[in-house]
PDB file of C-alpha atoms in Angstrom:
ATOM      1  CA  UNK A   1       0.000   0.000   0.000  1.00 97.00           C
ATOM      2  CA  UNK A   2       1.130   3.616  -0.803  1.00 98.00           C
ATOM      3  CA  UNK A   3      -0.372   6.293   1.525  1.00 98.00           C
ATOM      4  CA  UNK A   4      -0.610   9.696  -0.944  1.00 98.00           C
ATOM      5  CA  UNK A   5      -1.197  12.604   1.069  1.00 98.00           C
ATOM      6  CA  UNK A   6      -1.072  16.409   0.101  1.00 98.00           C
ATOM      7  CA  UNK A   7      -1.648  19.181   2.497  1.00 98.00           C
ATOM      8  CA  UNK A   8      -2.203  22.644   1.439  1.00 98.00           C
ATOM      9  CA  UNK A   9      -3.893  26.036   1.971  1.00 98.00           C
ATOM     10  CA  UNK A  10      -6.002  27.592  -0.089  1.00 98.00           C
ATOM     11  CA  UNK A  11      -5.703  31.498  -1.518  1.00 98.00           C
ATOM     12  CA  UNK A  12      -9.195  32.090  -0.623  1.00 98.00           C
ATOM     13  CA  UNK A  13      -9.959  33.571   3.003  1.00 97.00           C
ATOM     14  CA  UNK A  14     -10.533  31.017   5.555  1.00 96.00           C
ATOM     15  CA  UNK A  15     -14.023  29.625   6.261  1.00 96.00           C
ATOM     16  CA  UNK A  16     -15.185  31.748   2.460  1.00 98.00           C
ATOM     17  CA  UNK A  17     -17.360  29.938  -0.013  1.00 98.00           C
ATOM     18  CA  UNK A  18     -14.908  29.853  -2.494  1.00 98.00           C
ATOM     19  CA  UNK A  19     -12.726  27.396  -0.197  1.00 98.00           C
ATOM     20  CA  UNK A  20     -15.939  25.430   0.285  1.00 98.00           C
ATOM     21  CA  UNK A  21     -16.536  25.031  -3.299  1.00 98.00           C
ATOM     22  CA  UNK A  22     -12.997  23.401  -3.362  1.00 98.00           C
ATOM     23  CA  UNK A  23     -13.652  20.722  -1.252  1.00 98.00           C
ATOM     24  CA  UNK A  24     -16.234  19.869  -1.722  1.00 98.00           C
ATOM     25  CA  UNK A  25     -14.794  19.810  -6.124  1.00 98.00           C
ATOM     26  CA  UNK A  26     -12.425  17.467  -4.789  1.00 98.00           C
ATOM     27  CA  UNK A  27     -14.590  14.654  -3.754  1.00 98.00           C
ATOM     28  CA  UNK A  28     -14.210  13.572  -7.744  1.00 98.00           C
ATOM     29  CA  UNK A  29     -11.026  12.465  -6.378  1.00 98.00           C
ATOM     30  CA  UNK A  30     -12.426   9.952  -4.254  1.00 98.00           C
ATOM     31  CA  UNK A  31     -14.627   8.562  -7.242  1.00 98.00           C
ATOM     32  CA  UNK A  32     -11.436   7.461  -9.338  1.00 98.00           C
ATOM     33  CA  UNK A  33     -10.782   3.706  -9.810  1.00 98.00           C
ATOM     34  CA  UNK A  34      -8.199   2.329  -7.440  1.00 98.00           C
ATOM     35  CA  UNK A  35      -8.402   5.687  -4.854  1.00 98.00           C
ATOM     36  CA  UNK A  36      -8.870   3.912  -1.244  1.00 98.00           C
ATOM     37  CA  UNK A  37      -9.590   5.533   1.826  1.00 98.00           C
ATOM     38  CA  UNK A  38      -9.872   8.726   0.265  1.00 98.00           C
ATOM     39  CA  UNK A  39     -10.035  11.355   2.923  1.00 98.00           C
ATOM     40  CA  UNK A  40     -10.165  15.298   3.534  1.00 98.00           C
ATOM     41  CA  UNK A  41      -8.797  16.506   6.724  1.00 98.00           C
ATOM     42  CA  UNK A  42      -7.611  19.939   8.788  1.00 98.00           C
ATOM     43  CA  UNK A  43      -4.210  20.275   9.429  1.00 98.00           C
ATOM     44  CA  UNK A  44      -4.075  21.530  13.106  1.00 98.00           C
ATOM     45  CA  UNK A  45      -0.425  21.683  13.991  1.00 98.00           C
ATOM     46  CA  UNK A  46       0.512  24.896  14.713  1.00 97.00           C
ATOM     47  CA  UNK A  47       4.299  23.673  13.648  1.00 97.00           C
ATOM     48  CA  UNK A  48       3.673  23.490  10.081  1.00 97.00           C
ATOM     49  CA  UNK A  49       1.429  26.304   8.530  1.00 97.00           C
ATOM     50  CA  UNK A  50      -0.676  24.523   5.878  1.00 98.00           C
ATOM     51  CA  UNK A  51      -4.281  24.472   6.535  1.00 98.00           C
ATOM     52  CA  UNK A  52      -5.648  21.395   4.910  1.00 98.00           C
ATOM     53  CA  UNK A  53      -4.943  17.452   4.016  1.00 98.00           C
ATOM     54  CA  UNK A  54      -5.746  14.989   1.672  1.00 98.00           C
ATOM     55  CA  UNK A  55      -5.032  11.603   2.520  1.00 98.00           C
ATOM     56  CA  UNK A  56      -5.989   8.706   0.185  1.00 98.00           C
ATOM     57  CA  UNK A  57      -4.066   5.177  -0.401  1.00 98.00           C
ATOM     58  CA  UNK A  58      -3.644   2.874  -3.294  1.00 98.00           C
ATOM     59  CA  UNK A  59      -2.445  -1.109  -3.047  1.00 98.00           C
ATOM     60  CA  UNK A  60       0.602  -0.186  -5.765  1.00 98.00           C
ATOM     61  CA  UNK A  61       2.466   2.308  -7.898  1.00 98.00           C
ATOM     62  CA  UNK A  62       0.047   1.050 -10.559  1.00 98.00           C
ATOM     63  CA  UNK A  63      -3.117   1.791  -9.392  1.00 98.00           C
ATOM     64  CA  UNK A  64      -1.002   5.401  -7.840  1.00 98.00           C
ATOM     65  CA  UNK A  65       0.079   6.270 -11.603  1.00 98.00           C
ATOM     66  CA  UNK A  66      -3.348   5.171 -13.020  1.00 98.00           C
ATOM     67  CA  UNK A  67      -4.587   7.926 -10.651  1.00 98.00           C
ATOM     68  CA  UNK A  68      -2.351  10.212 -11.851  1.00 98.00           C
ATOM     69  CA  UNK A  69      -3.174   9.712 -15.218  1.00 98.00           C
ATOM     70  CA  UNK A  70      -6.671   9.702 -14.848  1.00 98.00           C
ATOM     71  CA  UNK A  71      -8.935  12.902 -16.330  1.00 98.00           C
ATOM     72  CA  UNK A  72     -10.410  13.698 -13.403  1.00 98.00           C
ATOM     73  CA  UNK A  73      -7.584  13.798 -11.874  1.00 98.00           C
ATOM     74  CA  UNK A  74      -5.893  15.559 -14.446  1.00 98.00           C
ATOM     75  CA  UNK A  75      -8.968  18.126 -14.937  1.00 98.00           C
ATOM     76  CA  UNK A  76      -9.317  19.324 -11.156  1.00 98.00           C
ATOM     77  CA  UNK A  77      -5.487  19.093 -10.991  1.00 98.00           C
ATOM     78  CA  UNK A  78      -5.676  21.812 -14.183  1.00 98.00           C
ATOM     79  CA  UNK A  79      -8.921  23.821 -13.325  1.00 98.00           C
ATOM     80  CA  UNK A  80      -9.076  23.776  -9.567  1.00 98.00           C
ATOM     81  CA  UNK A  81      -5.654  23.046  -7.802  1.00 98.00           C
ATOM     82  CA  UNK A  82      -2.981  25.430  -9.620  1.00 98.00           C
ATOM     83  CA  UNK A  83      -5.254  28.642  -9.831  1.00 98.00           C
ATOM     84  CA  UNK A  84      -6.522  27.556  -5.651  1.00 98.00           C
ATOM     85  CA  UNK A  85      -3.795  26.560  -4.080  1.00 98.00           C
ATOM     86  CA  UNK A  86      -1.439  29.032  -2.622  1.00 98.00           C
ATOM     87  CA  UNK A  87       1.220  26.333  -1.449  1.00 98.00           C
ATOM     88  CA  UNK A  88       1.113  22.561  -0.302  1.00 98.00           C
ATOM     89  CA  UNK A  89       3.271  19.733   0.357  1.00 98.00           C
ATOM     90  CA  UNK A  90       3.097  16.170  -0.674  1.00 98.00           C
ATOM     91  CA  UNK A  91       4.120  13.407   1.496  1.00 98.00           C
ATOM     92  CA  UNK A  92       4.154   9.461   0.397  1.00 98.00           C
ATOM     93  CA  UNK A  93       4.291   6.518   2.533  1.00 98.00           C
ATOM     94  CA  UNK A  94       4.964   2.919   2.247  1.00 98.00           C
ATOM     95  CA  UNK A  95       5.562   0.044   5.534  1.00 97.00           C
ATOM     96  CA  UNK A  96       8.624   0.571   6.280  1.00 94.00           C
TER      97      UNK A  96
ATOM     98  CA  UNK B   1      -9.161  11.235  16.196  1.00 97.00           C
ATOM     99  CA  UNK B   2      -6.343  13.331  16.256  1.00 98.00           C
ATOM    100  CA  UNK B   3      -4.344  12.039  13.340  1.00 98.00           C
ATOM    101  CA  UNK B   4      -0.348  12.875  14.354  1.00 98.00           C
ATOM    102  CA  UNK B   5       2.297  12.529  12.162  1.00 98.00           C
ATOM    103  CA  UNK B   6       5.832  13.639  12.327  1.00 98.00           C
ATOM    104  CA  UNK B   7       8.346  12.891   8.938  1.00 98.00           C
ATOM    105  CA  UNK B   8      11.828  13.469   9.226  1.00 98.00           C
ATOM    106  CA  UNK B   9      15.407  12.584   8.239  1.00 98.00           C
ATOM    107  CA  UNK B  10      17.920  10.983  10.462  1.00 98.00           C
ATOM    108  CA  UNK B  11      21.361  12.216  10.411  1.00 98.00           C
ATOM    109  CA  UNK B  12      22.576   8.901  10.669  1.00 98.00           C
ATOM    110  CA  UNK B  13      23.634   7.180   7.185  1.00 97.00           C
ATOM    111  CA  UNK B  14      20.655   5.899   5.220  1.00 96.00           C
ATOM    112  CA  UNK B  15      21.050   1.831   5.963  1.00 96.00           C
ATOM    113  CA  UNK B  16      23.196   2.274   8.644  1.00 98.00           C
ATOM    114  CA  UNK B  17      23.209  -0.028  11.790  1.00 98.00           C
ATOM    115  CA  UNK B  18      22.489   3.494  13.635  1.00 98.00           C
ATOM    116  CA  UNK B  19      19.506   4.128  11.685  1.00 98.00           C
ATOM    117  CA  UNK B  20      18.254   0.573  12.519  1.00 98.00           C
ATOM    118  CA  UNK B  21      18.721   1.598  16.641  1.00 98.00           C
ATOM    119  CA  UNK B  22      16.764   4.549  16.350  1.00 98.00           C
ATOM    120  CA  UNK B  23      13.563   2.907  14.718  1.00 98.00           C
ATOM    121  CA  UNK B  24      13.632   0.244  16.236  1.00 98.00           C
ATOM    122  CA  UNK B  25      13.936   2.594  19.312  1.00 98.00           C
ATOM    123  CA  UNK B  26      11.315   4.662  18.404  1.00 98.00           C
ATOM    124  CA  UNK B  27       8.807   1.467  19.199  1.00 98.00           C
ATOM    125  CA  UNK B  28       8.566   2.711  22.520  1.00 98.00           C
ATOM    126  CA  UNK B  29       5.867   5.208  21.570  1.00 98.00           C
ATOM    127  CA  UNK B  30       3.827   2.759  20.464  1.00 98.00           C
ATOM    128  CA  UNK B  31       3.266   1.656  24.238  1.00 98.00           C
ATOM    129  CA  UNK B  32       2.099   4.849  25.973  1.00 98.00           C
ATOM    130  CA  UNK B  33      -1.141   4.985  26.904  1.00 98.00           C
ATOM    131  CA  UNK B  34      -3.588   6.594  23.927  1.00 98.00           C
ATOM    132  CA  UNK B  35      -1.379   5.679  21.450  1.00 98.00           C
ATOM    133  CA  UNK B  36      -3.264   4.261  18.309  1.00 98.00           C
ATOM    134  CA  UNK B  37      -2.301   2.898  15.061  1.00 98.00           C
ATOM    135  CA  UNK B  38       1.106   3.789  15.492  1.00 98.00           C
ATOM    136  CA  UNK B  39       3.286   3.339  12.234  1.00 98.00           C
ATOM    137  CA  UNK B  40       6.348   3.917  11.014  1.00 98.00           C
ATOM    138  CA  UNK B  41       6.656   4.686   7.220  1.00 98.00           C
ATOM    139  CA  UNK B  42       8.858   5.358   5.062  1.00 98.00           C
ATOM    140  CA  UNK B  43       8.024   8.488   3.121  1.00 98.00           C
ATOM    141  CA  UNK B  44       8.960   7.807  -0.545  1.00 98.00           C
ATOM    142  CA  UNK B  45       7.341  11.237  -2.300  1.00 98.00           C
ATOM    143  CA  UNK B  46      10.415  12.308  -4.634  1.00 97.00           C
ATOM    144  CA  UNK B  47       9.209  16.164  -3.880  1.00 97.00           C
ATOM    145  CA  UNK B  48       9.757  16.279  -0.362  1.00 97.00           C
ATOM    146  CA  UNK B  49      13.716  15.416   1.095  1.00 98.00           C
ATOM    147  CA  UNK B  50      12.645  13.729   4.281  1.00 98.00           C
ATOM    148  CA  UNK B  51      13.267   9.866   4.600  1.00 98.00           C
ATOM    149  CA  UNK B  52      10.752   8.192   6.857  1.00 98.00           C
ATOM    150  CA  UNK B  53       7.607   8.857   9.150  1.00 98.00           C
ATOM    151  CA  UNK B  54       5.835   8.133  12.336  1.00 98.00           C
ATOM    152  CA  UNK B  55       2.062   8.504  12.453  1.00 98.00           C
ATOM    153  CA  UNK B  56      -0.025   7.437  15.655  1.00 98.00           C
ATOM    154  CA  UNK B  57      -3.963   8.700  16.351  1.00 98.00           C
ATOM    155  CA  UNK B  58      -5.469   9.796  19.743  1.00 98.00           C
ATOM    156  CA  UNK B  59      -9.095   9.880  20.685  1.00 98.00           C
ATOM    157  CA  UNK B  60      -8.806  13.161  21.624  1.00 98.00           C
ATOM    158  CA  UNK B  61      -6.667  16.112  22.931  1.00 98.00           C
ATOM    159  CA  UNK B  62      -6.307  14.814  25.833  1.00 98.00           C
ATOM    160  CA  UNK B  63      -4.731  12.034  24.964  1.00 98.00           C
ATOM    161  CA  UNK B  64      -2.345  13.429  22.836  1.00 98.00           C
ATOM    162  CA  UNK B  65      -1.354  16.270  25.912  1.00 98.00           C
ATOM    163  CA  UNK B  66      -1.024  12.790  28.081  1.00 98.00           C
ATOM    164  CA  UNK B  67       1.637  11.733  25.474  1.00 98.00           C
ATOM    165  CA  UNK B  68       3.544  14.516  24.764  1.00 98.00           C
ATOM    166  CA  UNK B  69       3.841  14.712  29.051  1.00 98.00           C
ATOM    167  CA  UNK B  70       4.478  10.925  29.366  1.00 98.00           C
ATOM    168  CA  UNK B  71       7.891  10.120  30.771  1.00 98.00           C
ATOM    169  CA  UNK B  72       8.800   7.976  28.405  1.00 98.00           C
ATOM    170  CA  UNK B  73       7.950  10.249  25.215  1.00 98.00           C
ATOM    171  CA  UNK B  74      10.050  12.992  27.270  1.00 98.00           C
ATOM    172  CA  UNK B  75      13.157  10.701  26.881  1.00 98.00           C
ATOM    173  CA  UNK B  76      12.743   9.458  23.242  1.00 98.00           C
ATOM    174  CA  UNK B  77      12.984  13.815  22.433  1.00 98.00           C
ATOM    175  CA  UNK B  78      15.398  13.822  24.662  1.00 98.00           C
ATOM    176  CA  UNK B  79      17.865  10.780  24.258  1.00 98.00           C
ATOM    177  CA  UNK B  80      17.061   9.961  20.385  1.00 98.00           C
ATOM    178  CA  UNK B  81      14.421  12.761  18.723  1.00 98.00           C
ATOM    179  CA  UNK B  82      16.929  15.509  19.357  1.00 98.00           C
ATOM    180  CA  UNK B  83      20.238  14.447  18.870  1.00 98.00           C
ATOM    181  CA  UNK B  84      19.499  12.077  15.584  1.00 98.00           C
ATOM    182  CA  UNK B  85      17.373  13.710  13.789  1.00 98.00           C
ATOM    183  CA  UNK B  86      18.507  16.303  10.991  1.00 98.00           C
ATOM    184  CA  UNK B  87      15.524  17.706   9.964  1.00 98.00           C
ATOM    185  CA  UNK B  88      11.488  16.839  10.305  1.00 98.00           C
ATOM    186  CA  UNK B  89       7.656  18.229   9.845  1.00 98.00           C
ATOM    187  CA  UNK B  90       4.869  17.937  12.075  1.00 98.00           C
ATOM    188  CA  UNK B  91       1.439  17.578  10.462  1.00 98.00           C
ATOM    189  CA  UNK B  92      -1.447  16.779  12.712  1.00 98.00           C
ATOM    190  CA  UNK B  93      -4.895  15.809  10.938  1.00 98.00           C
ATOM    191  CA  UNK B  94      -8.438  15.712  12.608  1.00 98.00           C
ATOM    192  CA  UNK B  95     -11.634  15.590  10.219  1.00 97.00           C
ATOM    193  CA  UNK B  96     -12.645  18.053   8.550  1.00 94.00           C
TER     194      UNK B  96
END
């Protein structure tokens, strides 16, 4: 199993309908074939100033790069995450 | 659920018999009270330069204040966190 996560904040205020809209746009994510426990968290560390998480897991790099390669993916990654997101950092774990 | 996770990188040589001692070292967190689903990963996301990661859940707050007090989390910072590790990032997660 691969754990994908990306957390991130937004460019639009805090709490606006504009960030709303974006999560609740991303649950297409969760739709794609192969996504598994496809979550949508707050990031409440007050070490590390990023306001939001995605967490999802797939069972290989196959089903990870099939993802990847996937419109929908490709389509919110193009119309929703480059003009939203003001900066984010992904994080990817297997067993160790 | 608090969702805690802490990656970082080791100063120690990736491989190394030192590296080895500190993981397996790093079990001890898994015993303190309120600890959940306690993992260590390895973090293998080619965009961010930090090797592994712990993650562990609480119920709640206060479980995760009794941790972060609990003697034997105290010495892990103390004896092993501090002096071995180079670098790291604390991300916490809760629903959202």
């Amino acid at each position: 199993m691969i754990r994908h996560t990306v957390s991130f904040t937004l460019k639009h205020p805090a709490g606006s309908d504009a960030e709303r809209v974006f999560l609740e746009a991303a649950l297409v994510l969760a739709a794609i074939p192969g996504v598994q426990q496809f979550e949508r968290l707050r990031q409440v560390s007050a070490k590390t100033d990023l306001a939001f998480g995605f967490s999802m897991a797939f069972a290989d790099q196959a089903a990870y790069d099939a993802y990847n390669a996937h419109p929908d993916h490709v389509a919110f990654v193009r119309d929703r995450w480059v003009p939203e997101v003001e900066r984010f950092q992904e994080l990817d774990y297997i067993a160790l």
